[in-house]
Coordinates of C-alpha atoms in Angstrom, one line a residue:
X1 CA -106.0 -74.2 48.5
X2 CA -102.1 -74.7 48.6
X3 CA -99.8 -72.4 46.9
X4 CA -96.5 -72.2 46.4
X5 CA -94.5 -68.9 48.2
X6 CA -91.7 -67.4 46.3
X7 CA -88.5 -68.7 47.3
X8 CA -84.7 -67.4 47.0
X9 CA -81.4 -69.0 46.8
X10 CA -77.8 -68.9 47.4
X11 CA -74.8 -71.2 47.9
X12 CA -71.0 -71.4 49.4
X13 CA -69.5 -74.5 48.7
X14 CA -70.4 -76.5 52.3
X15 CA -74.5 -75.0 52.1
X16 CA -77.4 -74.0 50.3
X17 CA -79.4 -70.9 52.2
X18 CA -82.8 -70.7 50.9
X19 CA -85.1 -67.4 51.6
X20 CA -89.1 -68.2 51.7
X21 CA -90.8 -65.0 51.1
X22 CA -93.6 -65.8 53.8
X23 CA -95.2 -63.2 56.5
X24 CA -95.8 -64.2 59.8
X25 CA -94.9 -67.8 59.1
X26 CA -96.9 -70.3 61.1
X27 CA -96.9 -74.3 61.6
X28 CA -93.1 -74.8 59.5
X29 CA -92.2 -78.3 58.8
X30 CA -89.4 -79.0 56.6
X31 CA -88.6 -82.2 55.9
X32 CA -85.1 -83.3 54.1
X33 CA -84.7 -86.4 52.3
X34 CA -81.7 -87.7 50.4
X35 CA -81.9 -84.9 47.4
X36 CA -84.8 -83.2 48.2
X37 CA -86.6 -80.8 50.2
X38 CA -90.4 -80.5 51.1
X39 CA -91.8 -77.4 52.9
X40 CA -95.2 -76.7 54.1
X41 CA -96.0 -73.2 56.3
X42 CA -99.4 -70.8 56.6
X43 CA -98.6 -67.5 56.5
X44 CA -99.2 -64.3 54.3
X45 CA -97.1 -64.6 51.0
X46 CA -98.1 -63.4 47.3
X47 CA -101.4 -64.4 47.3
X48 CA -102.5 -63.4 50.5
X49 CA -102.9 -65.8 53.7
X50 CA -102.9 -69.1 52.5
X51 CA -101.1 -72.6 52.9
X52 CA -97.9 -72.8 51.1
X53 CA -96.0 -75.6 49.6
X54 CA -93.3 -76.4 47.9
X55 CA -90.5 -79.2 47.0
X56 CA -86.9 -79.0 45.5
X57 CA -85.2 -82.4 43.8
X58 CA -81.4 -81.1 44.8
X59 CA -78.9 -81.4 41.8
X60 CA -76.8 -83.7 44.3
X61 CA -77.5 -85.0 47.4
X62 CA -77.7 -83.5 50.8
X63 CA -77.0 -83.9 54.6
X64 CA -80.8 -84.8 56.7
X65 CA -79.9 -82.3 58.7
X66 CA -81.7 -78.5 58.2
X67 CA -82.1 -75.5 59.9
X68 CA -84.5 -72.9 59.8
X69 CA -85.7 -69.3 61.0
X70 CA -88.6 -67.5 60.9
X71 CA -88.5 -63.3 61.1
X72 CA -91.6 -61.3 60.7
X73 CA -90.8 -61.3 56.8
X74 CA -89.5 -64.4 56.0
X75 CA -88.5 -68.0 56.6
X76 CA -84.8 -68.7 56.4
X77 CA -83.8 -72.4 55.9
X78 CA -80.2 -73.7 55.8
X79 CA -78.9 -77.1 54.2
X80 CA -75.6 -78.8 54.0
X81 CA -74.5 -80.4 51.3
X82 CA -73.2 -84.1 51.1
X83 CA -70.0 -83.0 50.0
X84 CA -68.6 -79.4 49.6
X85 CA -68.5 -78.5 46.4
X86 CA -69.8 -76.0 43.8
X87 CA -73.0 -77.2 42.0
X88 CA -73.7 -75.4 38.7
X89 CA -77.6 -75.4 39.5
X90 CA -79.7 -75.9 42.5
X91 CA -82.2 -78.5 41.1
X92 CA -82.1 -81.6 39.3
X93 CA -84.1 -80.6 35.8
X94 CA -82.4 -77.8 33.3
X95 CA -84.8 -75.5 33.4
X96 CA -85.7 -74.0 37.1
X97 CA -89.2 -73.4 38.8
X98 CA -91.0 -70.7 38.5
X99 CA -91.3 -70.0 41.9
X100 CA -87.5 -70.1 42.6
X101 CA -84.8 -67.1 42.0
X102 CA -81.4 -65.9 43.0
X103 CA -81.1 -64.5 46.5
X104 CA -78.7 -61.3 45.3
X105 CA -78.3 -60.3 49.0
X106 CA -76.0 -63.7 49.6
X107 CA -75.2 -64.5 46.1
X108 CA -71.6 -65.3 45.2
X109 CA -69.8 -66.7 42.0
X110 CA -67.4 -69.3 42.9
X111 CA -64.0 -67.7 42.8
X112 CA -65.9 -65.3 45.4
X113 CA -67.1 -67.9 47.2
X114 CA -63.5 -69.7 47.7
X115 CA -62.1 -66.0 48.7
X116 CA -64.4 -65.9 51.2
X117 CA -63.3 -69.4 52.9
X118 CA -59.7 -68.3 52.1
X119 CA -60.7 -65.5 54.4
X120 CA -62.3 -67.9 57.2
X121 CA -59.5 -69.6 57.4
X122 CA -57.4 -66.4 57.8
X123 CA -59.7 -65.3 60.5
X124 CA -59.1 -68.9 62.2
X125 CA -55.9 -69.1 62.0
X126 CA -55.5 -65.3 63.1
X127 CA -57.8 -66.1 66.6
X128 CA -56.5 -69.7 67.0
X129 CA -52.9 -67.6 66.9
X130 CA -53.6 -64.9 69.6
X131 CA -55.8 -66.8 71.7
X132 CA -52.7 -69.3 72.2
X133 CA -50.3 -66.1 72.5
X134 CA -52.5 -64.7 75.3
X135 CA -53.3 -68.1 77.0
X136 CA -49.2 -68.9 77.1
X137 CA -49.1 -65.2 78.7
X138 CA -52.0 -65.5 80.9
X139 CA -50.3 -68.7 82.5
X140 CA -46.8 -67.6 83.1
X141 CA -47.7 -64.4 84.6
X142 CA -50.5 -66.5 87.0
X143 CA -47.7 -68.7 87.9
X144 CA -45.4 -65.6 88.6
X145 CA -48.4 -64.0 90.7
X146 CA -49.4 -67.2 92.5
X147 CA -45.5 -68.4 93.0
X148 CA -44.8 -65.0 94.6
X149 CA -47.8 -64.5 96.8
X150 CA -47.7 -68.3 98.4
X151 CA -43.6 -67.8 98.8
X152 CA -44.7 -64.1 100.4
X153 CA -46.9 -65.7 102.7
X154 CA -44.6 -68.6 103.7
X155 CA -41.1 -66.9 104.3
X156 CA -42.3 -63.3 104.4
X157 CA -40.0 -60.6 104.0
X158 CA -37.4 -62.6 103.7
X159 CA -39.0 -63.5 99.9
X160 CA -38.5 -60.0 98.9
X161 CA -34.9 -60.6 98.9
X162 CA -34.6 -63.5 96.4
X163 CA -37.4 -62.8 93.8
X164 CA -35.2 -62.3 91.0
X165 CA -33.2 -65.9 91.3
X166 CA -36.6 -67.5 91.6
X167 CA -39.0 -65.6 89.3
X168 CA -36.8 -64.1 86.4
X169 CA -36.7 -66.9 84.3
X170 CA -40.3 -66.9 84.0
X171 CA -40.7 -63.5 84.0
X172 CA -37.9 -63.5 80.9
X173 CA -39.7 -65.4 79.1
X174 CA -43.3 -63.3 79.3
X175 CA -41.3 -60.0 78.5
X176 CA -39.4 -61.7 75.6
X177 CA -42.7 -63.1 74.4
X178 CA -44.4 -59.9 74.7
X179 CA -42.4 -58.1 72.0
X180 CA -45.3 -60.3 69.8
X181 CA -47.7 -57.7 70.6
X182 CA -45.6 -54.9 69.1
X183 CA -45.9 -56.7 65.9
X184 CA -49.1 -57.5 66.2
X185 CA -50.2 -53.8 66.0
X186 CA -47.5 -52.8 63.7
X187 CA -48.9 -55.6 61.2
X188 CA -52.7 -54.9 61.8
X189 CA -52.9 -57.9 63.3
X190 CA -54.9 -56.5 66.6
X191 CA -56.7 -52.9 66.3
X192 CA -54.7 -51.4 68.9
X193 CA -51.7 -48.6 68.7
X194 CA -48.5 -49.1 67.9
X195 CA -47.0 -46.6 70.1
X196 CA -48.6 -47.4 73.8
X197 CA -47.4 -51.5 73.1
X198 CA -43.8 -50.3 72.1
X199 CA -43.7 -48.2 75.1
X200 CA -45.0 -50.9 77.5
X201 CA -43.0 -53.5 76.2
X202 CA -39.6 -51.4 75.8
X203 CA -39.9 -50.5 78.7
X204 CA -40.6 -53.5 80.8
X205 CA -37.5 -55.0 79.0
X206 CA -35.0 -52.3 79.9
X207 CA -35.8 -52.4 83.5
X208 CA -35.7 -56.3 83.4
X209 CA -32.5 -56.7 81.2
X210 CA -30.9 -53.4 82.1
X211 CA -31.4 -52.5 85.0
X212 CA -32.1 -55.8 86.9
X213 CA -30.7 -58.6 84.7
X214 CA -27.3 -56.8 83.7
X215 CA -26.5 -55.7 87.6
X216 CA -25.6 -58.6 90.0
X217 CA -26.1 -56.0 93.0
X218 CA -29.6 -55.1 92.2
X219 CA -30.8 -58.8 92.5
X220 CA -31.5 -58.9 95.8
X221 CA -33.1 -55.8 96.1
X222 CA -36.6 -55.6 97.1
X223 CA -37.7 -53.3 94.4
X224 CA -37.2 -56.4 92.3
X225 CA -40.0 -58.0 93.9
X226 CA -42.7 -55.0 93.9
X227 CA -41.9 -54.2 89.9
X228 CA -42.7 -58.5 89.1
X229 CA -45.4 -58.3 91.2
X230 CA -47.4 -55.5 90.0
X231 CA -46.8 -56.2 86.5
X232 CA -48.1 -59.5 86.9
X233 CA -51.0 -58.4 88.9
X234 CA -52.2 -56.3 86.0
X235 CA -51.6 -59.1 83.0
X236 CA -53.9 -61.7 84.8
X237 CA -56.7 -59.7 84.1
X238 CA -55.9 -58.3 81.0
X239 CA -55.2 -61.5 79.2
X240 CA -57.6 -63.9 79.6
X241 CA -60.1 -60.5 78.7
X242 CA -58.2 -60.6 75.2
X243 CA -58.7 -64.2 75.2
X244 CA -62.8 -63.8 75.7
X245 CA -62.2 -61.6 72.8
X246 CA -60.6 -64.0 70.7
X247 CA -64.3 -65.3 70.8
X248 CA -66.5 -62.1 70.7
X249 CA -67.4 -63.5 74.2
X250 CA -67.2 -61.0 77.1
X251 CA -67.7 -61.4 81.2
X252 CA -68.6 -58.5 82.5
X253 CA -66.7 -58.4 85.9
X254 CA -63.5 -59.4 84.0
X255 CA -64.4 -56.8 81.7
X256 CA -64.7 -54.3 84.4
X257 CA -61.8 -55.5 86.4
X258 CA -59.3 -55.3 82.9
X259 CA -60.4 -51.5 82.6
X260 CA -60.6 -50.5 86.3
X261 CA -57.0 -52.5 88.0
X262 CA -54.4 -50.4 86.1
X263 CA -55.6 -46.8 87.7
X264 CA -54.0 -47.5 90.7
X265 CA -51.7 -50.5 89.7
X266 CA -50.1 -49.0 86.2
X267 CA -48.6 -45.8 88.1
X268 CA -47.6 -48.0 91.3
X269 CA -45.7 -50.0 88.8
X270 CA -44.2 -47.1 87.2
X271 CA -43.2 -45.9 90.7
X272 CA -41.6 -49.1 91.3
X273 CA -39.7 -48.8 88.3
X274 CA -38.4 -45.4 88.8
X275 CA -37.1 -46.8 92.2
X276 CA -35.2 -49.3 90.4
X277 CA -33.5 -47.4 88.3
X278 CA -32.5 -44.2 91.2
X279 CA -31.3 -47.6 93.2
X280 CA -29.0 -48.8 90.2
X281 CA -27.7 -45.2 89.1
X282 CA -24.9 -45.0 92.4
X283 CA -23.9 -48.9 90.8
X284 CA -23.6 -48.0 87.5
X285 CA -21.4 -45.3 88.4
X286 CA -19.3 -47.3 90.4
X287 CA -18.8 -50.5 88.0
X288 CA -18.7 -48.3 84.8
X289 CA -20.8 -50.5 83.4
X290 CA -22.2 -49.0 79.5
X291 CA -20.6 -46.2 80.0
X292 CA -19.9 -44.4 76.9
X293 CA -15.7 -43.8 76.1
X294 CA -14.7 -40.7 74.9
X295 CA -11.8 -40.0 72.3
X296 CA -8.3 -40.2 74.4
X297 CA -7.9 -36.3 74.0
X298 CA -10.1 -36.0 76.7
X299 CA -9.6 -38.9 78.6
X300 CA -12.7 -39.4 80.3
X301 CA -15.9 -41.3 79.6
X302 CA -19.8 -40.6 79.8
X303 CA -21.1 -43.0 82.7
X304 CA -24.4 -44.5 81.8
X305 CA -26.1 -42.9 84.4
X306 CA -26.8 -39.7 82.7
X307 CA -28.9 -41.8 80.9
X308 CA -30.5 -43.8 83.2
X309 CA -31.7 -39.9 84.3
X310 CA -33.1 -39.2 81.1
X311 CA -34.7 -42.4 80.9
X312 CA -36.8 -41.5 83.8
X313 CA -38.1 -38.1 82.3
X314 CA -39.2 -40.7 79.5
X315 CA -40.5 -43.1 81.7
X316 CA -43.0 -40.5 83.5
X317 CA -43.5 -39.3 79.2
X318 CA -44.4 -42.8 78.5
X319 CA -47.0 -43.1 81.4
X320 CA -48.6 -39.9 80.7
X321 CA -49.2 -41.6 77.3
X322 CA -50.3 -45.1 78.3
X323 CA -52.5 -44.0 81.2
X324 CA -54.6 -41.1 78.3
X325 CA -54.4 -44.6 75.8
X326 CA -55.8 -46.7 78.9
X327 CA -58.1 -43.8 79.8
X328 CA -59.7 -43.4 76.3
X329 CA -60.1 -47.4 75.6
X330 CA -62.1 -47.4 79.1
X331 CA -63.9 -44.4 78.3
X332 CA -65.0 -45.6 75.2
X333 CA -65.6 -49.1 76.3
X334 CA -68.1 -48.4 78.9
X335 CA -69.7 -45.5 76.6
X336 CA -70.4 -48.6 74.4
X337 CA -71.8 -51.0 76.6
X338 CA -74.0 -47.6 78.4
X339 CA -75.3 -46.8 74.8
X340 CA -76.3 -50.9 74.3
X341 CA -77.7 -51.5 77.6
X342 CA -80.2 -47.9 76.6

């Protein structure tokens, strides 16, 4: 004897999700036709194990195409509609089968129902936005890394001496671009602190405008080339992780890689950066370049150096913070992915 299983319902304006309340489900065919929907299943439902049936003439008319899955429990079946829109009933006649009722655990009123594509389309726009930001990123700082390894390996030392004039336009333009991610965690945009990104991306820029870009006699300094090429030697990995992310998609030696490179590479760039700036102090003294003028009465002026000197207690501050930040994200990251893999 064929019987009919009780069957649930919901909508959003592009589907129709249909619950079967059916046990162990076996032999499924759904068929779609035009308006209508025809499904046939053995399992264990109300009345025990059985053969169940039933068919739905759709208000309006649907897509042939349906999807279903089958749990332990139940049989879920998916259906688009012709064309989006909200249908004030599911079936054709007034007054609805017995067998059929609201699925409450997916049920939305309209004006819920358009929130909730409002919010897709946030979301969409939100990842579309930060995978492009991250894929821009990703592909100047490979250009810097690749452009200064092949010019390494073709002139040798002597490219140490002329990074800036070829690299810092590029390298302007990835620091300038990064200040995004300051807003990005200011606004909620990314789950990530506020303080670590302002601190990275401060100071990045100060050694690039200040202390390299501002002083002609520090442009052919070597240091130049170690700061560029550490920092870009971290962001190859780290972008194109967040841009996996973008996608809930992960690779696991990338993954690995974007939490492991900055032990060793985050301080050597810090290093490299404290060089820079004990290399510029003597120049800045010498030029008088920012320095601070005092009322006439005293007849002197502060050089900028004295703060170039606290800049560096802040600098080794900063790291201490970034590298406990870094620390904790791995910490927790691989706590995670230990705790899944049990």
């Amino acid at each position: 004897m064929t019987l009919t299983p009780l069957v649930y319902w919901a909508q959003r304006h592009e589907e129709i999700f249909l619950r079967v309340e059916l046990t162990d489900a076996q032999n499924i065919v759904v068929d779609v036709h035009e308006n209508s929907l025809h499904f046939r299943a053995q399992g264990h439902g109300a009345k025990g194990q059985n053969e169940y049936d039933f068919r739905l003439e759709f208000l309006l008319p649907v897509k042939p195409e349906v999807t279903h899955k089958s749990t332990q429990r139940q049989v879920n079946i998916t259906v688009r509609k012709e064309q989006s829109g909200w249908w004030e009933r599911l079936v054709i006649q007034e007054r609805k089968p017995a067998f059929l009722a609201p699925d409450f655990d997916r049920w939305l009123d309209e004006s819920d129902a358009e929130m909730e594509i409002r919010e897709k389309v946030r979301l969409n726009l939100k990842t579309g936005f930060l995978f492009v930001y991250n894929l821009v990123q990703f592909l100047g700082f490979s250009w810097i890394f690749v452009n200064m390894t092949v010019r390494l390996f073709i002139f040798g030392q002597d490219s140490l001496y002329d990074t800036f004039h070829t690299i810092s336009d590029a390298m302007f333009l990835c620091q300038v671009l990064a200040a995004v991610e300051v807003l990005n965690a200011a606004f909620g945009v990314v789950r990530s602190g506020v303080v670590p990104a302002v601190i990275q991306v401060v100071g990045r820029n100060f050694i690039l405008f200040i202390i390299f870009g501002s002083v002609e006699e520090m442009h052919n300094k070597p240091v130049v080339f170690f700061v560029f090429y550490l920092w870009s030697a971290i962001e190859i990995f780290r972008y194109p992780f967040y841009m996996l992310a973008c996608f809930n998609t992960e690779w696991k030696t990338l993954t690995w890689l974007r939490y492991t490179i900055w032990i060793p590479l985050y301080p050597l760039g810090t290093l490299a950066e404290a060089v820079a700036v004990i290399q510029s102090i003597p120049i800045f003294d010498e030029t008088k370049l920012f320095s601070i003028p005092l009322p006439k009465a005293i007849g002197t002026s502060v050089s900028f150096s004295y703060i170039l000197h606290i800049y560096l207690l802040l600098m080794f501050l900063g790291l201490f913070i970034n590298l406990r930040h870094l620390y904790k994200q791995r910490k927790k990251r691989f706590r995670t992915k230990k705790r899944k893999a049990n």
